[in-house]
XYZ file of N, CA and C in Angstrom:
615
model
N 0.844 -1.189 0.000
C 0.000 0.000 0.000
C 0.879 1.238 0.000
N 0.558 2.214 -0.887
C 1.354 3.433 -0.949
C 0.936 4.385 0.166
N 1.831 5.256 0.520
C 1.527 6.241 1.555
C 0.596 7.314 1.007
N -0.053 8.018 1.890
C -0.962 9.091 1.495
C -0.184 10.195 0.789
N -0.756 10.756 -0.252
C -0.094 11.837 -0.998
C -0.988 13.059 -1.006
N -0.365 14.193 -1.254
C -1.118 15.439 -1.368
C -1.876 15.467 -2.684
N -2.882 16.305 -2.755
C -3.621 16.453 -4.007
C -2.699 16.987 -5.097
N -2.862 16.443 -6.287
C -2.093 16.922 -7.432
C -2.468 18.370 -7.726
N -1.481 19.231 -7.977
C -1.815 20.635 -8.275
C -2.695 20.757 -9.514
N -3.567 21.731 -9.508
C -4.395 22.031 -10.668
C -3.541 22.634 -11.769
N -3.908 22.358 -13.019
C -3.191 22.924 -14.162
C -3.279 24.444 -14.149
N -4.431 24.962 -13.834
C -4.608 26.409 -13.723
C -5.075 26.725 -12.299
N -4.390 27.612 -11.608
C -4.702 27.853 -10.192
C -6.118 28.361 -9.948
N -6.728 28.971 -10.951
C -8.089 29.487 -10.773
C -9.156 28.411 -10.933
N -8.745 27.208 -11.324
C -9.704 26.118 -11.473
C -10.126 25.579 -10.111
N -11.167 24.747 -10.118
C -11.689 24.148 -8.892
C -11.477 22.643 -8.902
N -11.149 22.086 -7.735
C -11.209 20.646 -7.551
C -12.674 20.221 -7.420
N -12.966 19.011 -7.797
C -14.244 18.402 -7.460
C -14.003 17.670 -6.133
N -14.608 18.139 -5.085
C -14.290 17.636 -3.748
C -15.050 16.360 -3.405
N -14.941 15.407 -4.301
C -15.478 14.074 -4.072
C -14.424 13.079 -4.558
N -14.340 11.939 -3.934
C -13.319 10.949 -4.296
C -13.909 9.716 -4.963
N -15.149 9.800 -5.382
C -15.826 8.700 -6.071
C -16.586 9.293 -7.251
N -16.181 8.931 -8.477
C -16.825 9.518 -9.653
C -18.314 9.215 -9.711
N -18.754 8.121 -9.076
C -20.168 7.812 -9.066
C -20.960 8.817 -8.221
N -20.254 9.599 -7.418
C -20.920 10.603 -6.582
C -20.977 11.972 -7.243
N -20.370 12.106 -8.427
C -20.382 13.400 -9.109
C -21.802 13.768 -9.536
N -22.117 15.042 -9.405
C -23.403 15.555 -9.879
C -23.253 16.077 -11.302
N -24.373 16.436 -11.913
C -24.309 17.028 -13.247
C -23.469 18.301 -13.236
N -23.601 19.075 -12.190
C -22.818 20.315 -12.082
C -21.325 20.004 -11.969
N -20.991 18.957 -11.216
C -19.591 18.554 -11.101
C -19.019 18.162 -12.464
N -19.768 17.347 -13.194
C -19.299 16.903 -14.512
C -19.207 18.060 -15.494
N -20.110 19.013 -15.383
C -20.057 20.182 -16.264
C -18.798 20.995 -16.002
N -18.486 21.205 -14.719
C -17.270 21.944 -14.374
C -16.039 21.179 -14.829
N -16.020 19.887 -14.543
C -14.888 19.063 -14.952
C -14.708 19.093 -16.467
N -15.797 19.025 -17.205
C -15.731 19.037 -18.665
C -15.158 20.331 -19.209
N -15.563 21.443 -18.625
C -15.032 22.741 -19.090
C -13.529 22.822 -18.869
N -13.079 22.372 -17.727
C -11.652 22.426 -17.421
C -10.873 21.412 -18.245
N -11.466 20.230 -18.423
C -10.793 19.182 -19.194
C -10.620 19.587 -20.645
N -11.585 20.289 -21.224
C -11.479 20.721 -22.623
C -10.259 21.605 -22.824
N -10.047 22.539 -21.919
C -8.878 23.417 -22.001
C -7.592 22.622 -21.777
N -7.644 21.737 -20.799
C -6.477 20.920 -20.447
C -5.986 20.122 -21.641
N -6.899 19.422 -22.311
C -6.501 18.631 -23.469
C -6.021 19.514 -24.615
N -6.739 20.616 -24.848
C -6.377 21.489 -25.965
C -4.962 22.035 -25.799
N -4.583 22.352 -24.586
C -3.284 22.990 -24.354
C -2.161 21.999 -24.069
N -2.479 20.765 -23.687
C -1.438 19.835 -23.263
C -1.294 18.586 -24.134
N -2.262 18.326 -24.998
C -2.202 17.084 -25.768
C -0.986 17.017 -26.677
N -0.697 18.094 -27.387
C 0.448 18.078 -28.307
C 1.753 17.820 -27.558
N 1.892 18.407 -26.362
C 3.095 18.159 -25.560
C 3.210 16.679 -25.209
N 2.081 16.073 -24.848
C 2.092 14.658 -24.486
C 2.488 13.793 -25.681
N 1.978 14.137 -26.865
C 2.306 13.380 -28.074
C 3.791 13.511 -28.404
N 4.315 14.714 -28.341
C 5.735 14.921 -28.625
C 6.612 14.195 -27.611
N 6.149 14.111 -26.372
C 6.908 13.380 -25.355
C 6.982 11.896 -25.674
N 5.891 11.353 -26.236
C 5.916 9.943 -26.645
C 7.023 9.702 -27.670
N 7.161 10.643 -28.595
C 8.171 10.484 -29.645
C 9.577 10.668 -29.088
N 9.784 11.735 -28.313
C 11.130 12.043 -27.830
C 11.614 11.049 -26.782
N 10.703 10.266 -26.212
C 11.124 9.241 -25.248
C 12.096 8.251 -25.887
N 12.027 8.101 -27.204
C 12.904 7.161 -27.891
C 14.107 7.788 -28.560
N 14.359 9.060 -28.276
C 15.437 9.765 -28.980
C 16.795 9.089 -28.807
N 17.079 8.604 -27.634
C 18.407 8.035 -27.360
C 18.371 6.515 -27.194
N 17.275 5.902 -27.646
C 17.173 4.452 -27.564
C 18.182 3.778 -28.505
N 18.753 2.658 -28.093
C 19.605 1.899 -29.008
C 18.746 1.241 -30.078
N 19.385 0.624 -31.035
C 18.675 -0.047 -32.118
C 18.879 -1.549 -32.028
N 17.913 -2.305 -32.533
C 18.042 -3.765 -32.500
C 18.703 -4.299 -33.768
N 19.139 -3.419 -34.659
C 19.829 -3.896 -35.849
C 19.841 -2.910 -37.000
N 18.765 -2.132 -37.151
C 18.769 -1.083 -38.175
C 19.810 -0.038 -37.808
N 20.260 0.717 -38.806
C 21.350 1.662 -38.564
C 20.888 2.961 -37.907
N 19.586 3.164 -37.817
C 19.044 4.299 -37.070
C 17.954 3.775 -36.135
N 17.720 4.486 -35.036
C 16.666 4.065 -34.124
C 15.308 4.585 -34.616
N 14.260 4.232 -33.899
C 12.909 4.569 -34.341
C 12.677 6.080 -34.379
N 13.255 6.806 -33.436
C 13.128 8.270 -33.414
C 13.687 8.873 -34.701
N 14.902 8.451 -35.081
C 15.506 8.960 -36.314
C 14.726 8.496 -37.542
N 14.202 7.290 -37.494
C 13.364 6.790 -38.588
C 12.153 7.686 -38.804
N 11.494 8.071 -37.724
C 10.313 8.932 -37.835
C 10.674 10.311 -38.388
N 11.766 10.881 -37.911
C 12.216 12.172 -38.448
C 12.542 12.063 -39.935
N 13.188 10.981 -40.313
C 13.568 10.790 -41.708
C 12.331 10.649 -42.594
N 11.351 9.900 -42.131
C 10.114 9.738 -42.888
C 9.422 11.086 -43.093
N 9.302 11.867 -42.028
C 8.659 13.179 -42.130
C 9.444 14.125 -43.027
N 10.769 14.065 -42.941
C 11.618 14.919 -43.780
C 11.424 14.590 -45.256
N 11.346 13.309 -45.578
C 11.149 12.890 -46.959
C 9.790 13.353 -47.489
N 8.760 13.231 -46.682
C 7.428 13.683 -47.093
C 7.408 15.186 -47.306
N 8.058 15.920 -46.412
C 8.113 17.385 -46.548
C 8.861 17.772 -47.814
N 9.971 17.097 -48.088
C 10.770 17.403 -49.277
C 9.991 17.143 -50.562
N 9.055 16.185 -50.515
C 8.247 15.855 -51.688
C 7.019 16.746 -51.814
N 6.852 17.680 -50.894
C 5.770 18.657 -51.005
C 4.422 18.214 -50.472
N 4.406 17.187 -49.620
C 3.138 16.744 -49.050
C 2.605 17.780 -48.069
N 1.296 17.748 -47.858
C 0.668 18.717 -46.970
C 1.084 18.464 -45.521
N 0.811 19.457 -44.684
C 1.251 19.426 -43.290
C 0.698 18.215 -42.535
N -0.551 17.897 -42.760
C -1.140 16.748 -42.069
C -0.373 15.470 -42.375
N -0.057 15.249 -43.638
C 0.622 14.018 -44.032
C 2.047 13.985 -43.501
N 2.694 15.124 -43.415
C 4.030 15.187 -42.828
C 3.975 14.780 -41.358
N 2.979 15.266 -40.641
C 2.822 14.905 -39.231
C 2.489 13.419 -39.089
N 1.668 12.913 -39.984
C 1.357 11.482 -39.991
C 2.641 10.674 -40.168
N 3.511 11.104 -41.078
C 4.788 10.432 -41.255
C 5.656 10.507 -40.013
N 5.651 11.651 -39.363
C 6.444 11.827 -38.149
C 5.995 10.880 -37.041
N 4.687 10.643 -36.965
C 4.129 9.890 -35.836
C 3.669 8.481 -36.198
N 3.944 8.042 -37.423
C 3.383 6.747 -37.841
C 3.893 5.576 -36.997
N 5.090 5.702 -36.437
C 5.657 4.632 -35.607
C 5.857 5.088 -34.163
N 5.087 6.073 -33.718
C 5.299 6.637 -32.388
C 5.097 5.589 -31.294
N 4.304 4.559 -31.559
C 4.085 3.517 -30.560
C 4.963 2.302 -30.735
N 5.960 2.397 -31.566
C 6.757 1.220 -31.953
C 7.438 0.547 -30.768
N 7.928 1.337 -29.815
C 8.629 0.752 -28.674
C 7.656 0.200 -27.641
N 6.607 0.944 -27.349
C 5.682 0.540 -26.286
C 4.640 -0.464 -26.759
N 4.331 -0.454 -28.066
C 3.253 -1.300 -28.597
C 3.669 -1.886 -29.945
N 4.769 -2.622 -29.996
C 5.347 -3.011 -31.287
C 4.423 -3.817 -32.188
N 3.692 -4.766 -31.651
C 2.874 -5.636 -32.489
C 1.608 -4.973 -33.007
N 1.230 -3.831 -32.411
C 0.024 -3.119 -32.834
C 0.285 -1.621 -32.977
N 1.521 -1.278 -33.358
C 1.859 0.139 -33.382
C 1.115 0.899 -34.470
N 0.688 0.203 -35.529
C -0.104 0.881 -36.550
C -1.441 1.333 -36.006
N -2.123 0.434 -35.297
C -3.401 0.777 -34.677
C -3.218 1.846 -33.607
N -2.102 1.779 -32.885
C -1.789 2.780 -31.859
C -1.735 4.170 -32.478
N -0.962 4.312 -33.554
C -0.829 5.617 -34.213
C -2.147 6.063 -34.823
N -2.905 5.118 -35.376
C -4.189 5.460 -35.992
C -5.148 6.051 -34.972
N -5.219 5.457 -33.796
C -6.141 5.963 -32.789
C -5.631 7.253 -32.162
N -4.318 7.403 -32.083
C -3.748 8.647 -31.563
C -4.108 9.832 -32.458
N -4.008 9.610 -33.772
C -4.220 10.697 -34.735
C -5.603 10.689 -35.372
N -6.371 9.619 -35.149
C -7.603 9.420 -35.901
C -8.611 10.543 -35.830
N -8.681 11.229 -34.714
C -9.641 12.321 -34.593
C -9.236 13.585 -35.310
N -8.014 13.627 -35.846
C -7.470 14.878 -36.372
C -7.017 14.797 -37.828
N -7.142 13.623 -38.439
C -6.639 13.461 -39.809
C -7.724 12.889 -40.711
N -7.436 12.859 -42.006
C -8.384 12.358 -42.993
C -8.613 10.860 -42.822
N -9.712 10.388 -43.392
C -9.997 8.950 -43.376
C -8.883 8.174 -44.072
N -8.329 8.748 -45.131
C -7.270 8.062 -45.872
C -6.021 7.885 -45.015
N -5.622 8.944 -44.308
C -4.436 8.833 -43.458
C -4.697 7.950 -42.236
N -5.912 7.997 -41.714
C -6.262 7.105 -40.608
C -6.134 5.649 -41.046
N -6.676 5.331 -42.211
C -6.632 3.950 -42.716
C -5.196 3.521 -42.979
N -4.427 4.430 -43.546
C -3.026 4.119 -43.824
C -2.282 3.808 -42.529
N -2.463 4.642 -41.511
C -1.789 4.393 -40.244
C -2.185 3.040 -39.667
N -3.463 2.748 -39.721
C -3.962 1.511 -39.119
C -3.433 0.265 -39.840
N -3.213 0.378 -41.156
C -2.860 -0.805 -41.945
C -1.415 -0.819 -42.430
N -0.661 0.242 -42.222
C 0.682 0.279 -42.812
C 1.566 -0.836 -42.281
N 1.313 -1.282 -41.077
C 2.120 -2.351 -40.501
C 1.988 -3.637 -41.307
N 0.777 -3.928 -41.769
C 0.567 -5.131 -42.593
C 1.188 -4.969 -43.973
N 1.111 -3.755 -44.529
C 1.691 -3.498 -45.847
C 3.214 -3.568 -45.808
N 3.773 -3.387 -44.630
C 5.229 -3.415 -44.490
C 5.750 -4.794 -44.122
N 4.911 -5.815 -44.253
C 5.344 -7.176 -43.953
C 6.635 -7.495 -44.700
N 7.605 -7.975 -43.978
C 8.945 -8.165 -44.518
C 8.998 -9.237 -45.607
N 9.584 -8.875 -46.732
C 9.897 -9.832 -47.789
C 11.379 -9.661 -48.128
N 12.160 -10.709 -47.963
C 13.595 -10.624 -48.215
C 13.870 -10.458 -49.703
N 14.903 -9.684 -50.023
C 15.240 -9.428 -51.411
C 15.623 -10.711 -52.142
N 16.114 -11.702 -51.399
C 16.502 -12.962 -52.023
C 15.472 -14.062 -51.784
N 14.244 -13.660 -51.460
C 13.184 -14.646 -51.248
C 12.902 -15.386 -52.544
N 12.785 -16.691 -52.466
C 12.518 -17.494 -53.664
C 11.073 -17.359 -54.143
N 10.186 -16.901 -53.252
C 8.770 -16.790 -53.609
C 8.237 -15.420 -53.181
N 8.722 -14.337 -53.804
C 8.333 -12.988 -53.369
C 6.860 -12.661 -53.619
N 6.193 -13.415 -54.462
C 4.798 -13.109 -54.780
C 3.818 -13.946 -53.965
N 4.322 -14.603 -52.928
C 3.411 -15.382 -52.099
C 2.355 -14.469 -51.469
N 1.255 -15.053 -51.099
C 0.166 -14.264 -50.525
C 0.618 -13.618 -49.212
N 0.509 -12.318 -49.138
C 0.907 -11.560 -47.962
C -0.330 -10.978 -47.286
N -0.226 -10.584 -46.004
C -1.407 -10.109 -45.284
C -2.143 -8.965 -45.963
N -1.413 -8.048 -46.601
C -2.071 -6.868 -47.162
C -2.840 -7.163 -48.451
N -2.653 -8.332 -49.035
C -3.342 -8.645 -50.289
C -4.862 -8.626 -50.132
N -5.343 -8.827 -48.911
C -6.784 -8.820 -48.695
C -7.410 -7.455 -48.967
N -6.601 -6.393 -49.002
C -7.131 -5.050 -49.217
C -6.906 -4.543 -50.637
N -6.536 -5.414 -51.546
C -6.406 -5.006 -52.943
C -7.730 -4.419 -53.414
N -7.657 -3.268 -54.043
C -8.862 -2.621 -54.525
C -9.471 -1.650 -53.542
N -9.003 -1.645 -52.304
C -9.526 -0.676 -51.338
C -9.101 0.732 -51.763
N -9.976 1.724 -51.629
C -9.628 3.080 -52.114
C -8.412 3.701 -51.436
N -8.052 3.233 -50.257
C -6.902 3.811 -49.559
C -5.658 2.924 -49.620
N -5.767 1.786 -50.282
C -4.634 0.862 -50.348
C -3.477 1.444 -51.158
N -3.783 2.218 -52.179
C -2.731 2.794 -53.008
C -1.846 3.742 -52.231
N -2.464 4.634 -51.447
C -1.682 5.572 -50.652
C -0.884 4.827 -49.577
N -1.480 3.814 -48.986
C -0.775 3.049 -47.965
C 0.454 2.381 -48.557
N 0.311 1.795 -49.737
C 1.446 1.158 -50.405
C 2.517 2.184 -50.758
N 2.100 3.349 -51.244
C 3.056 4.407 -51.579
C 3.821 4.854 -50.346
N 3.088 5.086 -49.256
C 3.755 5.529 -48.030
C 4.786 4.509 -47.574
N 4.375 3.258 -47.508
C 5.270 2.208 -47.011
C 6.508 2.069 -47.887
N 6.321 2.108 -49.202
C 7.437 1.853 -50.114
C 8.344 3.049 -50.341
N 7.803 4.269 -50.211
C 8.604 5.457 -50.515
C 9.013 6.270 -49.293
N 8.293 6.105 -48.176
C 8.556 6.984 -47.033
C 8.666 6.231 -45.704
N 8.717 4.914 -45.756
C 8.764 4.136 -44.526
C 9.896 3.119 -44.567
N 9.791 2.134 -45.447
C 10.769 1.050 -45.474
C 12.173 1.526 -45.850
N 12.261 2.644 -46.542
C 13.572 3.157 -46.949
C 14.061 4.291 -46.053
N 13.364 4.575 -44.962
C 13.741 5.680 -44.071
C 14.576 5.168 -42.899
N 15.652 4.455 -43.222
C 16.542 3.888 -42.200
C 18.001 4.114 -42.593
N 18.260 5.231 -43.243
C 19.584 5.519 -43.795
C 20.274 6.586 -42.952
N 21.334 6.254 -42.224
C 22.004 7.250 -41.381
C 22.654 8.383 -42.161
N 22.874 8.194 -43.461
C 23.489 9.250 -44.262
C 22.459 10.242 -44.804
N 21.166 9.933 -44.629
C 20.113 10.811 -45.135
C 19.879 11.927 -44.125
N 20.029 13.194 -44.539
C 19.818 14.292 -43.583
C 18.346 14.396 -43.185
N 18.118 14.629 -41.910
C 16.762 14.789 -41.404
C 16.606 16.133 -40.732
N 15.450 16.728 -40.906
C 15.144 17.964 -40.202
C 14.957 17.666 -38.721
N 15.273 18.628 -37.844
C 15.129 18.382 -36.405
C 13.664 18.379 -35.991
N 13.381 17.793 -34.856
C 12.005 17.750 -34.365
C 11.421 19.146 -34.215
N 12.256 20.110 -33.839
C 11.774 21.477 -33.654
C 11.115 22.025 -34.912
N 11.571 21.569 -36.069
C 10.963 22.015 -37.329
C 9.519 21.551 -37.432
N 9.253 20.351 -36.928
C 7.920 19.758 -37.071
C 6.974 20.096 -35.922
N 7.494 20.568 -34.816
C 6.658 20.812 -33.640
C 5.468 21.728 -33.923
N 5.663 22.870 -34.610
C 4.491 23.719 -34.877
C 3.425 23.006 -35.702
N 3.834 22.128 -36.606
C 2.878 21.364 -37.402
C 2.069 20.430 -36.500
N 2.772 19.740 -35.595
C 2.093 18.833 -34.672
C 1.073 19.604 -33.844
N 1.449 20.758 -33.363
C 0.539 21.550 -32.531
C -0.680 22.009 -33.332
N -0.474 22.364 -34.590
C -1.623 22.793 -35.399
C -2.573 21.627 -35.679
N -2.024 20.451 -35.938
C -2.890 19.294 -36.194
C -3.716 18.968 -34.954
N -3.095 18.980 -33.787
C -3.812 18.622 -32.569
C -4.647 19.766 -32.013
N -4.592 20.918 -32.647
C -5.492 22.018 -32.258
C -6.810 21.944 -33.025
N -6.913 21.023 -33.982
C -8.162 20.850 -34.716
C -9.245 20.305 -33.790
N -10.489 20.581 -34.138
C -11.598 19.977 -33.390
C -11.633 18.491 -33.720
N -11.546 17.627 -32.706
C -11.474 16.195 -32.986
C -12.766 15.631 -33.535
N -12.612 14.664 -34.428
C -13.762 13.939 -34.958
C -14.243 12.928 -33.921
N -15.438 12.396 -34.081
C -15.933 11.366 -33.148
C -15.047 10.119 -33.199
N -15.097 9.348 -32.132
C -14.372 8.098 -32.048
C -14.746 7.173 -33.197
N -13.727 6.554 -33.818
C -13.967 5.627 -34.937
C -13.887 4.195 -34.420
N -14.910 3.449 -34.645
C -14.958 2.059 -34.190
C -14.796 1.063 -35.322
N -14.714 1.568 -36.576
C -14.551 0.675 -37.712
C -13.062 0.488 -37.982
N -12.734 -0.548 -38.752
C -11.333 -0.806 -39.104
C -11.004 -0.208 -40.451
Protein backbone atom coordinates (compact mmCIF):
# COMPACT_ATOMS: atom_id res chain seq x y z
CA UNK A 1 0.00 0.00 0.00
CA UNK A 2 1.35 3.43 -0.95
CA UNK A 3 1.53 6.24 1.56
CA UNK A 4 -0.96 9.09 1.50
CA UNK A 5 -0.09 11.84 -1.00
CA UNK A 6 -1.12 15.44 -1.37
CA UNK A 7 -3.62 16.45 -4.01
CA UNK A 8 -2.09 16.92 -7.43
CA UNK A 9 -1.82 20.63 -8.28
CA UNK A 10 -4.39 22.03 -10.67
CA UNK A 11 -3.19 22.92 -14.16
CA UNK A 12 -4.61 26.41 -13.72
CA UNK A 13 -4.70 27.85 -10.19
CA UNK A 14 -8.09 29.49 -10.77
CA UNK A 15 -9.70 26.12 -11.47
CA UNK A 16 -11.69 24.15 -8.89
CA UNK A 17 -11.21 20.65 -7.55
CA UNK A 18 -14.24 18.40 -7.46
CA UNK A 19 -14.29 17.64 -3.75
CA UNK A 20 -15.48 14.07 -4.07
CA UNK A 21 -13.32 10.95 -4.30
CA UNK A 22 -15.83 8.70 -6.07
CA UNK A 23 -16.83 9.52 -9.65
CA UNK A 24 -20.17 7.81 -9.07
CA UNK A 25 -20.92 10.60 -6.58
CA UNK A 26 -20.38 13.40 -9.11
CA UNK A 27 -23.40 15.56 -9.88
CA UNK A 28 -24.31 17.03 -13.25
CA UNK A 29 -22.82 20.32 -12.08
CA UNK A 30 -19.59 18.55 -11.10
CA UNK A 31 -19.30 16.90 -14.51
CA UNK A 32 -20.06 20.18 -16.26
CA UNK A 33 -17.27 21.94 -14.37
CA UNK A 34 -14.89 19.06 -14.95
CA UNK A 35 -15.73 19.04 -18.67
CA UNK A 36 -15.03 22.74 -19.09
CA UNK A 37 -11.65 22.43 -17.42
CA UNK A 38 -10.79 19.18 -19.19
CA UNK A 39 -11.48 20.72 -22.62
CA UNK A 40 -8.88 23.42 -22.00
CA UNK A 41 -6.48 20.92 -20.45
CA UNK A 42 -6.50 18.63 -23.47
CA UNK A 43 -6.38 21.49 -25.96
CA UNK A 44 -3.28 22.99 -24.35
CA UNK A 45 -1.44 19.83 -23.26
CA UNK A 46 -2.20 17.08 -25.77
CA UNK A 47 0.45 18.08 -28.31
CA UNK A 48 3.10 18.16 -25.56
CA UNK A 49 2.09 14.66 -24.49
CA UNK A 50 2.31 13.38 -28.07
CA UNK A 51 5.73 14.92 -28.63
CA UNK A 52 6.91 13.38 -25.35
CA UNK A 53 5.92 9.94 -26.64
CA UNK A 54 8.17 10.48 -29.64
CA UNK A 55 11.13 12.04 -27.83
CA UNK A 56 11.12 9.24 -25.25
CA UNK A 57 12.90 7.16 -27.89
CA UNK A 58 15.44 9.76 -28.98
CA UNK A 59 18.41 8.04 -27.36
CA UNK A 60 17.17 4.45 -27.56
CA UNK A 61 19.60 1.90 -29.01
CA UNK A 62 18.68 -0.05 -32.12
CA UNK A 63 18.04 -3.76 -32.50
CA UNK A 64 19.83 -3.90 -35.85
CA UNK A 65 18.77 -1.08 -38.18
CA UNK A 66 21.35 1.66 -38.56
CA UNK A 67 19.04 4.30 -37.07
CA UNK A 68 16.67 4.07 -34.12
CA UNK A 69 12.91 4.57 -34.34
CA UNK A 70 13.13 8.27 -33.41
CA UNK A 71 15.51 8.96 -36.31
CA UNK A 72 13.36 6.79 -38.59
CA UNK A 73 10.31 8.93 -37.83
CA UNK A 74 12.22 12.17 -38.45
CA UNK A 75 13.57 10.79 -41.71
CA UNK A 76 10.11 9.74 -42.89
CA UNK A 77 8.66 13.18 -42.13
CA UNK A 78 11.62 14.92 -43.78
CA UNK A 79 11.15 12.89 -46.96
CA UNK A 80 7.43 13.68 -47.09
CA UNK A 81 8.11 17.38 -46.55
CA UNK A 82 10.77 17.40 -49.28
CA UNK A 83 8.25 15.86 -51.69
CA UNK A 84 5.77 18.66 -51.00
CA UNK A 85 3.14 16.74 -49.05
CA UNK A 86 0.67 18.72 -46.97
CA UNK A 87 1.25 19.43 -43.29
CA UNK A 88 -1.14 16.75 -42.07
CA UNK A 89 0.62 14.02 -44.03
CA UNK A 90 4.03 15.19 -42.83
CA UNK A 91 2.82 14.91 -39.23
CA UNK A 92 1.36 11.48 -39.99
CA UNK A 93 4.79 10.43 -41.26
CA UNK A 94 6.44 11.83 -38.15
CA UNK A 95 4.13 9.89 -35.84
CA UNK A 96 3.38 6.75 -37.84
CA UNK A 97 5.66 4.63 -35.61
CA UNK A 98 5.30 6.64 -32.39
CA UNK A 99 4.08 3.52 -30.56
CA UNK A 100 6.76 1.22 -31.95
CA UNK A 101 8.63 0.75 -28.67
CA UNK A 102 5.68 0.54 -26.29
CA UNK A 103 3.25 -1.30 -28.60
CA UNK A 104 5.35 -3.01 -31.29
CA UNK A 105 2.87 -5.64 -32.49
CA UNK A 106 0.02 -3.12 -32.83
CA UNK A 107 1.86 0.14 -33.38
CA UNK A 108 -0.10 0.88 -36.55
CA UNK A 109 -3.40 0.78 -34.68
CA UNK A 110 -1.79 2.78 -31.86
CA UNK A 111 -0.83 5.62 -34.21
CA UNK A 112 -4.19 5.46 -35.99
CA UNK A 113 -6.14 5.96 -32.79
CA UNK A 114 -3.75 8.65 -31.56
CA UNK A 115 -4.22 10.70 -34.73
CA UNK A 116 -7.60 9.42 -35.90
CA UNK A 117 -9.64 12.32 -34.59
CA UNK A 118 -7.47 14.88 -36.37
CA UNK A 119 -6.64 13.46 -39.81
CA UNK A 120 -8.38 12.36 -42.99
CA UNK A 121 -10.00 8.95 -43.38
CA UNK A 122 -7.27 8.06 -45.87
CA UNK A 123 -4.44 8.83 -43.46
CA UNK A 124 -6.26 7.10 -40.61
CA UNK A 125 -6.63 3.95 -42.72
CA UNK A 126 -3.03 4.12 -43.82
CA UNK A 127 -1.79 4.39 -40.24
CA UNK A 128 -3.96 1.51 -39.12
CA UNK A 129 -2.86 -0.80 -41.95
CA UNK A 130 0.68 0.28 -42.81
CA UNK A 131 2.12 -2.35 -40.50
CA UNK A 132 0.57 -5.13 -42.59
CA UNK A 133 1.69 -3.50 -45.85
CA UNK A 134 5.23 -3.42 -44.49
CA UNK A 135 5.34 -7.18 -43.95
CA UNK A 136 8.94 -8.17 -44.52
CA UNK A 137 9.90 -9.83 -47.79
CA UNK A 138 13.59 -10.62 -48.22
CA UNK A 139 15.24 -9.43 -51.41
CA UNK A 140 16.50 -12.96 -52.02
CA UNK A 141 13.18 -14.65 -51.25
CA UNK A 142 12.52 -17.49 -53.66
CA UNK A 143 8.77 -16.79 -53.61
CA UNK A 144 8.33 -12.99 -53.37
CA UNK A 145 4.80 -13.11 -54.78
CA UNK A 146 3.41 -15.38 -52.10
CA UNK A 147 0.17 -14.26 -50.53
CA UNK A 148 0.91 -11.56 -47.96
CA UNK A 149 -1.41 -10.11 -45.28
CA UNK A 150 -2.07 -6.87 -47.16
CA UNK A 151 -3.34 -8.65 -50.29
CA UNK A 152 -6.78 -8.82 -48.70
CA UNK A 153 -7.13 -5.05 -49.22
CA UNK A 154 -6.41 -5.01 -52.94
CA UNK A 155 -8.86 -2.62 -54.53
CA UNK A 156 -9.53 -0.68 -51.34
CA UNK A 157 -9.63 3.08 -52.11
CA UNK A 158 -6.90 3.81 -49.56
CA UNK A 159 -4.63 0.86 -50.35
CA UNK A 160 -2.73 2.79 -53.01
CA UNK A 161 -1.68 5.57 -50.65
CA UNK A 162 -0.77 3.05 -47.96
CA UNK A 163 1.45 1.16 -50.40
CA UNK A 164 3.06 4.41 -51.58
CA UNK A 165 3.76 5.53 -48.03
CA UNK A 166 5.27 2.21 -47.01
CA UNK A 167 7.44 1.85 -50.11
CA UNK A 168 8.60 5.46 -50.51
CA UNK A 169 8.56 6.98 -47.03
CA UNK A 170 8.76 4.14 -44.53
CA UNK A 171 10.77 1.05 -45.47
CA UNK A 172 13.57 3.16 -46.95
CA UNK A 173 13.74 5.68 -44.07
CA UNK A 174 16.54 3.89 -42.20
CA UNK A 175 19.58 5.52 -43.80
CA UNK A 176 22.00 7.25 -41.38
CA UNK A 177 23.49 9.25 -44.26
CA UNK A 178 20.11 10.81 -45.13
CA UNK A 179 19.82 14.29 -43.58
CA UNK A 180 16.76 14.79 -41.40
CA UNK A 181 15.14 17.96 -40.20
CA UNK A 182 15.13 18.38 -36.41
CA UNK A 183 12.01 17.75 -34.37
CA UNK A 184 11.77 21.48 -33.65
CA UNK A 185 10.96 22.02 -37.33
CA UNK A 186 7.92 19.76 -37.07
CA UNK A 187 6.66 20.81 -33.64
CA UNK A 188 4.49 23.72 -34.88
CA UNK A 189 2.88 21.36 -37.40
CA UNK A 190 2.09 18.83 -34.67
CA UNK A 191 0.54 21.55 -32.53
CA UNK A 192 -1.62 22.79 -35.40
CA UNK A 193 -2.89 19.29 -36.19
CA UNK A 194 -3.81 18.62 -32.57
CA UNK A 195 -5.49 22.02 -32.26
CA UNK A 196 -8.16 20.85 -34.72
CA UNK A 197 -11.60 19.98 -33.39
CA UNK A 198 -11.47 16.20 -32.99
CA UNK A 199 -13.76 13.94 -34.96
CA UNK A 200 -15.93 11.37 -33.15
CA UNK A 201 -14.37 8.10 -32.05
CA UNK A 202 -13.97 5.63 -34.94
CA UNK A 203 -14.96 2.06 -34.19
CA UNK A 204 -14.55 0.68 -37.71
CA UNK A 205 -11.33 -0.81 -39.10
